[in-house]
Coordinates of C-alpha atoms in Angstrom, one line a residue:
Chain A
X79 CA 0.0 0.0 0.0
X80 CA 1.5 3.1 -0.7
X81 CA 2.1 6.7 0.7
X82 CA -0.9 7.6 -1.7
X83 CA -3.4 5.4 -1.4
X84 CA -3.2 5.9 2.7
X85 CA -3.7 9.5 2.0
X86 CA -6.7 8.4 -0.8
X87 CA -8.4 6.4 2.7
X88 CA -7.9 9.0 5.2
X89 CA -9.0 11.6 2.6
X90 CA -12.2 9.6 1.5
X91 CA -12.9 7.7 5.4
X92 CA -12.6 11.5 6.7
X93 CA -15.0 13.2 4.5
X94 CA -18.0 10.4 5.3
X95 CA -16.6 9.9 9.0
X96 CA -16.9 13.7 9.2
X97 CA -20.7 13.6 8.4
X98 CA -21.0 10.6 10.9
X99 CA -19.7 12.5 13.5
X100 CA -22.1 15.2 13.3
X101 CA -24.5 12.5 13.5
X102 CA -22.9 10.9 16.5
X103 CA -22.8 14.4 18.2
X104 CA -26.7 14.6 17.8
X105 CA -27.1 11.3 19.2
X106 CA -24.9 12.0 22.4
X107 CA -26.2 15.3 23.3
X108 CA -29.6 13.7 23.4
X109 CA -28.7 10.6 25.1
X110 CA -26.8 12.9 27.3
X111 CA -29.9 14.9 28.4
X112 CA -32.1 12.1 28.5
X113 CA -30.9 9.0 28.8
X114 CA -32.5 7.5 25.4
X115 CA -31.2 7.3 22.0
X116 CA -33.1 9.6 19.4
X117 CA -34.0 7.0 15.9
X118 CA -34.9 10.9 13.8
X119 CA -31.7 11.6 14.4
X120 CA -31.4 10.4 10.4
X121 CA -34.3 11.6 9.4
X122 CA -33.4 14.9 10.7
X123 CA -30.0 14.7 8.8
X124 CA -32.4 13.8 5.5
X125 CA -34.7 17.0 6.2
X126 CA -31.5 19.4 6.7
X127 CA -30.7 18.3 3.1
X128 CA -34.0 19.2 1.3
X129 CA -34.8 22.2 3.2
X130 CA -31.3 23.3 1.9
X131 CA -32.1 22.5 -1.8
X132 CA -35.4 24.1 -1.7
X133 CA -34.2 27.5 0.2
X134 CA -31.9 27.3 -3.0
X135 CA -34.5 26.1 -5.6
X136 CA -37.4 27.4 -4.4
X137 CA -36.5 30.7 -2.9
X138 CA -33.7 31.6 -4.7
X139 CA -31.0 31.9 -1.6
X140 CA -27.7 31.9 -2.2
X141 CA -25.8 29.2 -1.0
X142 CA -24.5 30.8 2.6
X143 CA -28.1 32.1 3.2
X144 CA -29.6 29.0 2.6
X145 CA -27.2 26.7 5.2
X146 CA -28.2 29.5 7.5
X147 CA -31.5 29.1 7.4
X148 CA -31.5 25.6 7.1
X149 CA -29.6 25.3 10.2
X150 CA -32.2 27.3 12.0
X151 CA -35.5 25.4 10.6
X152 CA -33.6 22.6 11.6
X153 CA -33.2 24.0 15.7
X154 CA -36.6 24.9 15.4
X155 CA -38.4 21.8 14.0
X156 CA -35.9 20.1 17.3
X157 CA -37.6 22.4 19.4
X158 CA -41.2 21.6 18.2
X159 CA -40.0 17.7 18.3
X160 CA -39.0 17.7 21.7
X161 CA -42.3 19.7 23.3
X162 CA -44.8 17.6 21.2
X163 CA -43.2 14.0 21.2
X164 CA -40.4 14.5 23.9
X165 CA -42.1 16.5 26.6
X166 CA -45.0 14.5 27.2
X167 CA -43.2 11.1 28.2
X168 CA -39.9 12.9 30.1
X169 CA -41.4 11.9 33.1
X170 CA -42.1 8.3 32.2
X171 CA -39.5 6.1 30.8
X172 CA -36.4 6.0 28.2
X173 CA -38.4 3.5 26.2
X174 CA -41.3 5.9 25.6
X175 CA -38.8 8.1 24.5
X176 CA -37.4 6.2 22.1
X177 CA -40.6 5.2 21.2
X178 CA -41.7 8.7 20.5
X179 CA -38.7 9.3 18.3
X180 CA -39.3 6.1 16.3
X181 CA -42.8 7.3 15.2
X182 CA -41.2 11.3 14.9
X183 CA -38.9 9.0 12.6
X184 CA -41.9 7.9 10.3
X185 CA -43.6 11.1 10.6
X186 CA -40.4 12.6 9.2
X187 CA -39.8 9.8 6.4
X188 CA -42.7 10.0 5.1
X189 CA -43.5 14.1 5.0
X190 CA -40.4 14.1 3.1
X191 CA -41.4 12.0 0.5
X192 CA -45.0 14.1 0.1
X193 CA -43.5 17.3 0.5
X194 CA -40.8 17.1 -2.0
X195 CA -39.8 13.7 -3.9
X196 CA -39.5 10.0 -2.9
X197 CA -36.3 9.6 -5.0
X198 CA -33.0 11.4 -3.8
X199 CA -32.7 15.1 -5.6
X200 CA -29.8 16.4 -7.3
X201 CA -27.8 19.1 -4.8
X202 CA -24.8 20.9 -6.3
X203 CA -21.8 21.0 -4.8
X204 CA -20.6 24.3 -3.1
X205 CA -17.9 24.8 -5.1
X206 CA -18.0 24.1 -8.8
X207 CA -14.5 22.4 -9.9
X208 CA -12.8 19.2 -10.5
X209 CA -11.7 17.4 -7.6
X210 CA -8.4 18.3 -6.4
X211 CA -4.8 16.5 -6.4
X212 CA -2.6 16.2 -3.3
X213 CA 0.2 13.8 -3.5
X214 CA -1.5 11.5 -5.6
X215 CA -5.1 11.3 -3.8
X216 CA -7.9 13.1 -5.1
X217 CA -10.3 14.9 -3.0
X218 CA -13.8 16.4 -4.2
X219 CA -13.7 19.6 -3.2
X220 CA -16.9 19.0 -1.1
X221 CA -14.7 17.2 1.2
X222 CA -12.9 20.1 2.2
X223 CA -16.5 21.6 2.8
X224 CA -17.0 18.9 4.5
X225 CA -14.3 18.5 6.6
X226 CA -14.2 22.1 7.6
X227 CA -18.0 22.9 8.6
X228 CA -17.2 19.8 10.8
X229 CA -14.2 20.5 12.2
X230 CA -15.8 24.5 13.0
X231 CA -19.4 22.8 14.3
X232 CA -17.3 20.7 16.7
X233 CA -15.1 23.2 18.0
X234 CA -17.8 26.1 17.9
X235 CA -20.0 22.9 20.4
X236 CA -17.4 22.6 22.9
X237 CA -17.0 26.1 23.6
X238 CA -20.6 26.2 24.0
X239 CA -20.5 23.4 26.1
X240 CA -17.5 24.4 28.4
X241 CA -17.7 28.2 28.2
X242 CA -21.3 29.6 28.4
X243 CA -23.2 29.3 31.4
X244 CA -26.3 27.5 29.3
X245 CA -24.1 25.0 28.0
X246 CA -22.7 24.0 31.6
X247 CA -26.3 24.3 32.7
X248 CA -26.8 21.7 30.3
X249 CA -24.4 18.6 31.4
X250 CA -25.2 20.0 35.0
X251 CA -28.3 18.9 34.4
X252 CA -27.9 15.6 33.2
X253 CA -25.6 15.1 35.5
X254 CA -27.7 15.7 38.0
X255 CA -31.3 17.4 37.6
X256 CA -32.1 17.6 41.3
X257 CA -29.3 19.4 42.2
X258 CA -29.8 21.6 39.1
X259 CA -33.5 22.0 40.0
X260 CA -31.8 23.5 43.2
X261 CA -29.7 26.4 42.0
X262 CA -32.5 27.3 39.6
X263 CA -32.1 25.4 36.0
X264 CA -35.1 23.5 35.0
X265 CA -34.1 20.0 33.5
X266 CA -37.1 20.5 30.8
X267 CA -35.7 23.6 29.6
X268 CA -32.2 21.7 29.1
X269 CA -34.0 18.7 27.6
X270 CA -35.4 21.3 25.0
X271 CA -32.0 22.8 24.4
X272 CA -30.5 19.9 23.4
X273 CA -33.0 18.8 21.0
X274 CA -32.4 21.9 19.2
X275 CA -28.8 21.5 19.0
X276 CA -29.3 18.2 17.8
X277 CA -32.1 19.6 15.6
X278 CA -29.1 22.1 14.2
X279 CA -26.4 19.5 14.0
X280 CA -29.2 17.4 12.2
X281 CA -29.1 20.3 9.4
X282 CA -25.7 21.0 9.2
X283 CA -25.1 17.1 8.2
X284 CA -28.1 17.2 5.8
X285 CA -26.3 20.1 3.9
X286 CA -23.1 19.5 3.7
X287 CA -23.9 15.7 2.4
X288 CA -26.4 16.5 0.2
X289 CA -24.4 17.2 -2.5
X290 CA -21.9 13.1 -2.6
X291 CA -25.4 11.4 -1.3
X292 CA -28.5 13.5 -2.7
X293 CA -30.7 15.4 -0.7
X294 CA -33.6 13.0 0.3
X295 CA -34.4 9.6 -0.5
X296 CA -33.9 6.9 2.0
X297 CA -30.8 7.8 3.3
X298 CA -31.7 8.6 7.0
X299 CA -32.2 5.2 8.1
X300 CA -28.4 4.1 7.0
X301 CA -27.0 7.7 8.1
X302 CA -28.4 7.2 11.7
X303 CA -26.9 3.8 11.7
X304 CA -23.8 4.6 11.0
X305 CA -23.9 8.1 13.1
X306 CA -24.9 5.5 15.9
X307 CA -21.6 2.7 15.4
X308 CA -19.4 5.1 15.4
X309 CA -20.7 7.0 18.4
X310 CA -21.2 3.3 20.1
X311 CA -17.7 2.7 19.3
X312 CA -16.4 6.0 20.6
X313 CA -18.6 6.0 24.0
X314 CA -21.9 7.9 23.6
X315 CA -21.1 9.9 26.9
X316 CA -18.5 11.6 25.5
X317 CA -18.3 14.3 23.1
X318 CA -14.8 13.7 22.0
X319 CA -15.5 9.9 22.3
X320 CA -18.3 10.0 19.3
X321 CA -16.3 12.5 16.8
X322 CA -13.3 9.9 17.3
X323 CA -15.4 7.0 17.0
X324 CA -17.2 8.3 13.8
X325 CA -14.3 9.5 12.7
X326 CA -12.8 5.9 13.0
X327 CA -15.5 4.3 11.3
X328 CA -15.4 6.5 8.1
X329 CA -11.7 5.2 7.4
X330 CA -12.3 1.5 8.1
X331 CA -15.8 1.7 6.0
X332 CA -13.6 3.4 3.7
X333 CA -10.5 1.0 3.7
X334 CA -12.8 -1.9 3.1
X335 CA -14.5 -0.8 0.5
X336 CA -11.6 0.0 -1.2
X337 CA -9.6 -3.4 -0.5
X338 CA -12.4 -5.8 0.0
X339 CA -15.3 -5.1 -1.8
X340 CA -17.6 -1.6 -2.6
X341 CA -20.8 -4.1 -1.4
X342 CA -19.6 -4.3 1.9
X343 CA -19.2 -0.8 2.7
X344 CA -22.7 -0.3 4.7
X345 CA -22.0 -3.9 6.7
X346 CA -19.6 -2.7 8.3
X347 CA -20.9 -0.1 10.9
X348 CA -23.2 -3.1 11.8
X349 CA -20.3 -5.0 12.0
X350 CA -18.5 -3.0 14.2
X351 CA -21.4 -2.1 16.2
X352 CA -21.8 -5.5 17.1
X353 CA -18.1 -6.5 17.9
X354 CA -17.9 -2.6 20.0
X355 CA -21.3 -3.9 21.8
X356 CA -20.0 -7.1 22.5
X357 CA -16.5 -6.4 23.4
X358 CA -16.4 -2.7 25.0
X359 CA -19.9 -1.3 25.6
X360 CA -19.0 1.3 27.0
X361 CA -16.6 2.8 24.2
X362 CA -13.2 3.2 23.3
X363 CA -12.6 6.9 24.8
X364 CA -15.0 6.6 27.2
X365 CA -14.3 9.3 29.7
X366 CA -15.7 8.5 33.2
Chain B
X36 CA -40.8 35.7 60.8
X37 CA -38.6 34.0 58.0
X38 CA -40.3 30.3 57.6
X39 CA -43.2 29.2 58.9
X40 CA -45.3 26.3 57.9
X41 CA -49.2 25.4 58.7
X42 CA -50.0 21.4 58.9
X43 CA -47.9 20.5 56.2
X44 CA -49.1 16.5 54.5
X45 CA -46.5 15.5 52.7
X46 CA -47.1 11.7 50.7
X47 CA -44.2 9.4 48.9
X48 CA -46.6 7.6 46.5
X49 CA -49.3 6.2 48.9
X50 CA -47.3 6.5 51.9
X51 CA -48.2 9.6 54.3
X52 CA -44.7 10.6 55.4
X53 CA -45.3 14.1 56.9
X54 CA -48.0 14.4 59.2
X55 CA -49.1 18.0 60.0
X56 CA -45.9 19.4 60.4
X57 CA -45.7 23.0 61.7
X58 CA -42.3 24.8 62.1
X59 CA -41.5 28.6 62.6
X60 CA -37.9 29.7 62.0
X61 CA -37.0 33.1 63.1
X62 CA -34.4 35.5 61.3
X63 CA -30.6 35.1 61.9
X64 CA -31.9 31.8 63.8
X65 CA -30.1 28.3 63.8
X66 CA -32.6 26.2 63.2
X67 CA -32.3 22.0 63.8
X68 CA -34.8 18.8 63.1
X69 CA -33.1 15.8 64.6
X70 CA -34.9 12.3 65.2
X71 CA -34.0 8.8 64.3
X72 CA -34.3 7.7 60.0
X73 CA -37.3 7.4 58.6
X74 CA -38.7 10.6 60.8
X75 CA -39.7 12.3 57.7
X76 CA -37.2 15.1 58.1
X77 CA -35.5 14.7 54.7
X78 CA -38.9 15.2 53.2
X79 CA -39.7 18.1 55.3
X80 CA -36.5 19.9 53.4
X81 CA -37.2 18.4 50.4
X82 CA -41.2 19.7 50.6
X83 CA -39.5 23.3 51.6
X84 CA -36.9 23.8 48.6
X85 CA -40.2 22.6 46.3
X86 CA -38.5 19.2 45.1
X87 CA -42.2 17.7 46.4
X88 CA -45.2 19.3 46.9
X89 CA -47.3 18.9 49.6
X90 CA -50.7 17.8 49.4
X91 CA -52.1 19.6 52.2
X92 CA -50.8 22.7 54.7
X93 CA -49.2 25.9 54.1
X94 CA -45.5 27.1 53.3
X95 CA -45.0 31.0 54.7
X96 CA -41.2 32.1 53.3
X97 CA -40.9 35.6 54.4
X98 CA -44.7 36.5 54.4
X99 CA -44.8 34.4 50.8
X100 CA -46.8 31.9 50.0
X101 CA -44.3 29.3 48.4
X102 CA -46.3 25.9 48.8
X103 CA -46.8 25.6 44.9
X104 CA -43.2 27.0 44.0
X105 CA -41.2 24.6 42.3
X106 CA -37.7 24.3 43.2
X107 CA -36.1 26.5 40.3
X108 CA -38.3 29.4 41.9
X109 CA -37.8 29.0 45.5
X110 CA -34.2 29.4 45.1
X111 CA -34.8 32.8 43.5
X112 CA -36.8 33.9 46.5
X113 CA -33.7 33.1 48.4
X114 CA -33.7 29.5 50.0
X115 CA -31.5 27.3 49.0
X116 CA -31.5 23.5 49.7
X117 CA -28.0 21.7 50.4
X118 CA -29.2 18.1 49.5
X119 CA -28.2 14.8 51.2
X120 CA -24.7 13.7 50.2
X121 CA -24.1 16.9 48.5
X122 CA -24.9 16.4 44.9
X123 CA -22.1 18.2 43.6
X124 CA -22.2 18.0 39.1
X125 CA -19.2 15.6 39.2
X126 CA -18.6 16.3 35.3
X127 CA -18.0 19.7 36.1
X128 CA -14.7 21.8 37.7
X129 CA -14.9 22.9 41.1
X130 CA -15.3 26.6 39.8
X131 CA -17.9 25.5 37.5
X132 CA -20.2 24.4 40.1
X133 CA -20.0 27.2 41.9
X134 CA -20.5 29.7 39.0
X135 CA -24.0 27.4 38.6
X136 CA -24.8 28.5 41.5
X137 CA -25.9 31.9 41.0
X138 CA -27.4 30.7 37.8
X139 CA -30.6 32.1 38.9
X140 CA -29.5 35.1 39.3
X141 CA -27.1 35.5 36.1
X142 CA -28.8 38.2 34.6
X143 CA -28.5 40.6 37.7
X144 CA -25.5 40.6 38.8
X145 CA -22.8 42.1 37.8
X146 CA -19.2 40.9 37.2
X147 CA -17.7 42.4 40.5
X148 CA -20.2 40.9 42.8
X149 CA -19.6 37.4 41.3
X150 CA -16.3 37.4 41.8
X151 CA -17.0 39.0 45.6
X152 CA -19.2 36.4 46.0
X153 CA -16.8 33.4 45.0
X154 CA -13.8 34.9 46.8
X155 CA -16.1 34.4 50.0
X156 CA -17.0 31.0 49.3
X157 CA -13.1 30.4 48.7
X158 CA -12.2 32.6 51.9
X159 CA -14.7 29.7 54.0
X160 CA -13.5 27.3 52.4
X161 CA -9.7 27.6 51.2
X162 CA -9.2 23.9 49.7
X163 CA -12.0 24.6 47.0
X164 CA -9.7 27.4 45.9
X165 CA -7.0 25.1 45.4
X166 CA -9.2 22.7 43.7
X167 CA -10.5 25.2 41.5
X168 CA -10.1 23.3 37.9
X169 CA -10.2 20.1 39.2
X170 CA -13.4 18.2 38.3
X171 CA -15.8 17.9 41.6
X172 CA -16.2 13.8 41.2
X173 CA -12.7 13.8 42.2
X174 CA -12.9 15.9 45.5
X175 CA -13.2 14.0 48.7
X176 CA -16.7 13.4 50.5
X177 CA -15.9 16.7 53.0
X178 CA -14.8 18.3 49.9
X179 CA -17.8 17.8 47.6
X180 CA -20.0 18.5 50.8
X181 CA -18.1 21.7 50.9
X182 CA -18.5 22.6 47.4
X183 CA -22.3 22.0 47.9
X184 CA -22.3 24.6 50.6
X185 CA -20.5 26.7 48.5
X186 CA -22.7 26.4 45.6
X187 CA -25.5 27.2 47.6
X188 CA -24.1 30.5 49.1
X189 CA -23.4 31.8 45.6
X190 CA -27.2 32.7 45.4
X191 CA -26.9 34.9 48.4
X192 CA -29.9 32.8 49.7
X193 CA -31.4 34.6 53.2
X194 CA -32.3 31.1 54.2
X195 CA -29.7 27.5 54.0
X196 CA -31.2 24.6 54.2
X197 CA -29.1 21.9 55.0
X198 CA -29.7 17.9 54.7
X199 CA -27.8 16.0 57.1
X200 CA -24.3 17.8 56.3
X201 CA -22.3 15.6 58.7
X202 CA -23.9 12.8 57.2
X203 CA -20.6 10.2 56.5
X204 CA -18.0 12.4 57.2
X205 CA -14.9 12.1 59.8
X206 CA -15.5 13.9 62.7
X207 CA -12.4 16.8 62.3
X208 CA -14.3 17.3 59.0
X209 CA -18.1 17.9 60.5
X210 CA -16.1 20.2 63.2
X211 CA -15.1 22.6 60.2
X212 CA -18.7 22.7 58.5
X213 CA -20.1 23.2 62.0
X214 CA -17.4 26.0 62.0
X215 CA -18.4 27.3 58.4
X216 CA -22.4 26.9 59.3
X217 CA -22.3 29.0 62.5
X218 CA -19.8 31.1 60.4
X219 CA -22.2 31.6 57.5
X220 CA -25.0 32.3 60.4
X221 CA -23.3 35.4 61.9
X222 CA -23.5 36.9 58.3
X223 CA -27.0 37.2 58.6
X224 CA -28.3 33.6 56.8
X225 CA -30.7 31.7 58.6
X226 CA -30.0 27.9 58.9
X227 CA -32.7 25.0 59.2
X228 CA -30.7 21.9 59.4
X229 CA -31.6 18.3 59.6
X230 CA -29.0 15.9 61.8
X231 CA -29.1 12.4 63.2
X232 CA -26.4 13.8 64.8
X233 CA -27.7 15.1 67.8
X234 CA -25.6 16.5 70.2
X235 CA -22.7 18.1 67.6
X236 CA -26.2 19.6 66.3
X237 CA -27.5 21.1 69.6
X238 CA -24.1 22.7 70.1
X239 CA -24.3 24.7 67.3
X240 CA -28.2 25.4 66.7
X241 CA -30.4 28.3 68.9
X242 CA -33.4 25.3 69.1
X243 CA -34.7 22.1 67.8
X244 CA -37.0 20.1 66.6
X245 CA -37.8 16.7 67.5
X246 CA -39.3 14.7 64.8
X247 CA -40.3 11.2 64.7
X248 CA -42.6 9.1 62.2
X249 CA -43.4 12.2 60.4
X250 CA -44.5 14.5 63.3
X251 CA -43.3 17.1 65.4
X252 CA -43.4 15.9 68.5
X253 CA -41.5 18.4 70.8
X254 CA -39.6 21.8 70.1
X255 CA -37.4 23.5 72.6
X256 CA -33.8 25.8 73.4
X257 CA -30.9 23.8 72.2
X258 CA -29.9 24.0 76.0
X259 CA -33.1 22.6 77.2
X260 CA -33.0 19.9 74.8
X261 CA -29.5 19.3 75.6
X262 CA -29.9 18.8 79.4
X263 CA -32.8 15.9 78.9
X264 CA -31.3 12.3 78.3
X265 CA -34.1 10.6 78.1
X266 CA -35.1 12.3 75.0
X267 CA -32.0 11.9 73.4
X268 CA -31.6 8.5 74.4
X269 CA -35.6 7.5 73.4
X270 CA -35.3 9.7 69.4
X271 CA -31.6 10.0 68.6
X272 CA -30.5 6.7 69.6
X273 CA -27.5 6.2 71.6
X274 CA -25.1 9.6 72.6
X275 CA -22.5 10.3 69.8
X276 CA -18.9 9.9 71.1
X277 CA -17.9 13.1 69.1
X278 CA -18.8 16.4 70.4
X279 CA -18.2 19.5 68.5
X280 CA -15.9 21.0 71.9

């Protein structure tokens, strides 16, 4: 294997493992706040893609205007998710929970496909160009989007996380909503606030994939999955643990698709899922 | 009159755990519950700070009516619970924790008094200064009760409520949180605390209350209640070996 065809991997497991690992974020800052796992986290990702195309299509956006945008429908349709299916079963159990976000998960699937088209939609790339050459490996230049709006989303959430007083607020109170009920935070407010981060992460992901995977279609089901693996494999308690972990999975989906076969490719988050579930539950950079 | 309550019924599910409970605590008082587990004297705090609500009775916080307050509100009015064991955020740094603490009052205050405020908690208790980054799951149990306190006082509450602060922790430690309560009480914040440990309690407190299966069944001085074996023999169990002298 040479110098180039490492760089090819890393370039091409990167660029998916990236998209994963806002996926895994979404799925950790819910599971964080609530103890369940959120199945429209994929559908959510899906949505995020045509809302972008038709902000572009339909209303004529340019392209910055329209992620904007997109990114706010996206917090607001997590905020509207979380006080219609969320809210009423916080109380209960994490299986009504994830109950609730299975059927938001149809709902979702299947407004898409009324609203705009069953079949996946053409999205153009951000930047118009051949892909670039670096050493021997090619890169689209929507990687580099990609990679980028990633790298920014994840830096921009742990600040948030670590330096603003609603972000601390936030893991205070999953760490501990009695004692946060005490010095004033109220655990449902937190509960919303992460849905509509996730809501935002959601359409961050939906943009910036839209234009390797096409913007609808049934890609949210195989998105989540693999948004889930790689969080699985990281530690879904961490932050860092999930980018790591997606990020991992994106370069080993890559490599074997490359050296083994194109048709296992989507086997192998399930794959590793399994053998992460089986073998280290609780993650590989599990922090506490 | 700071806190008084009226017949307070207080229920866990079916089971009727406070039993007409009235209590009056008086400004700049020291304030104690003692009696044996299962007395109902958690849930007395916990039906105060708002974490339950009552199902029949009367809370009075400064002339207010607070029984239907939930917790996030009382602690704007100016109580604020210390809970059993602490509950410190153990994902976050010391100095995190303590900034939460005047997270109901973020808005108000400005950047000067925060800092005032958190160089008090640090001037009562030093070794959370020296722990500042450090995150609080990795404090000791005096430590994280400490930080609890601390995280409290932040909100400038005019009332502490404190559950059980001795509760697990070596004696020389419960002699310096006595110290910082009756410290924190002669700057002007009235303290209701609940204690299975009696006589460490009655040393610090201006009167009591004795509690047992859910009622109040005698209040008196601290000296008064001091001086009568039998009742701390026949509620609080057997004497303590350590005294707070």
């Amino acid at each position: 294997m040479s110098f180039s065809n490492v760089l090819q991997i890393l370039v091409g497991g990167l660029t998916m493992g990236s998209v994963y690992a806002l996926v895994a974020l979404g799925f950790h800052i819910i599971y964080n706040g609530t103890r369940a796992i959120n199945f429209a986290q994929g559908e959510q990702v899906v949505l995020g893609g045509v809302i972008a195309l038709s902000c572009m299509s339909t209303l004529k956006l340019p392209l910055p205007l329209a992620f904007f945008l997109t990114l706010i429908i996206g917090g607001v349709i997590g905020y509207f998710y979380e006080r219609l299916a969320i809210r009423p079963n916080l109380e209960t159990s994490e299986l009504s929970i994830i109950i609730s976000s299975i059927a938001v998960a149809i709902i979702l699937q299947n407004s898409i496909a009324v609203i705009w088209e069953k079949d996946p939609m053409y999205f153009p790339p951000f930047t118009k160009g051949g892909s670039l050459e670096f050493m021997g490996a090619y890169m689209l230049r929507q990687s580099l989007w990609i990679m980028g709006i990633t790298a920014a989303s994840v830096v921009a959430l742990d600040r948030f996380f670590h330096q603003t007083l609603l972000g601390k607020a936030i893991l205070a109170s999953a760490n501990n909503s009695e004692a946060a009920r005490l010095v004033g935070i109220s655990p449902f407010r937190m509960v919303s606030c992460s849905f509509i981060l996730s809501g935002c992460l959601g359409a961050i992901a939906g943009s910036i994939v839209a234009p390797l995977t096409f913007a609808g279609g049934p890609l949210g089901t195989m998105i989540a999955i693999k948004g889930f693996a790689g969080g699985i494999l990281g530690g879904l308690s961490s932050s860092r643990g999930v980018v790591l972990g997606a990020l991992l999975l994106g370069i080993l989906e890559f490599f074997i698709a490359t050296f083994i076969s194109e048709g296992y490719r989507d086997a192998i988050a399930i794959f590793i899922l399994l053998i992460a579930l089986m073998l280290k539950p609780e993650g590989l950079f599990a922090q506490e | 009159m700071m806190l008084k309550t009226e017949n307070l019924n207080t229920f866990y599910g079916k089971v009727h755990v406070l039993r007409d409970v009235c209590i009056e605590v008086e400004e700049h008082e020291i304030v104690c519950i003692l009696g044996p587990n299962g007395a109902g004297k958690s849930t007395l705090l916990r039906t105060l700070a708002g974490l339950m609500h009552p199902k029949g009775g009367r809370i009075n916080f400064k002339q207010m009516n607070i029984t239907e307050l939930s917790a996030e509100k009382i602690v704007i009015y100016g109580m604020s619970l210390v809970p059993e064991g602490g509950s410190v955020f153990t994902n976050l740094p010391v100095i995190d924790n303590l900034i939460l603490g005047i997270y109901s009052q973020q808005k108000k205050l400005s950047k000067e008094e925060k800092t005032i405020r958190l160089n008090n908690v640090f001037d009562l208790f030093p070794i959370l200064k020296e722990r500042e980054t450090q995150k609080a799951g990795t404090l000791s149990g005096g430590e994280q009760r400490m930080l609890a306190i601390g995280r409290s006082l932040m909100s400038k509450p005019e009332m502490l409520l404190l559950d059980e602060p001795s509760l697990g922790l070596a004696p020389l430690v419960v002699k310096d949180i006595f110290q910082a309560l009756q410290d924190i009480n002669k700057e002007g914040t009235t303290i209701l605390l609940v204690e299975q440990n009696a006589k460490a309690t009655l040393e610090v407190a201006d009167r009591g209350y004795l509690m047992l299966l859910g009622k109040v069944m005698l209040s008196d001085t601290s000296d008064n209640l001091l001086k009568r074996e039998d009742i701390t023999t026949l509620y609080l169990g057997k004497k303590r070996q350590f005294s707070n002298k």
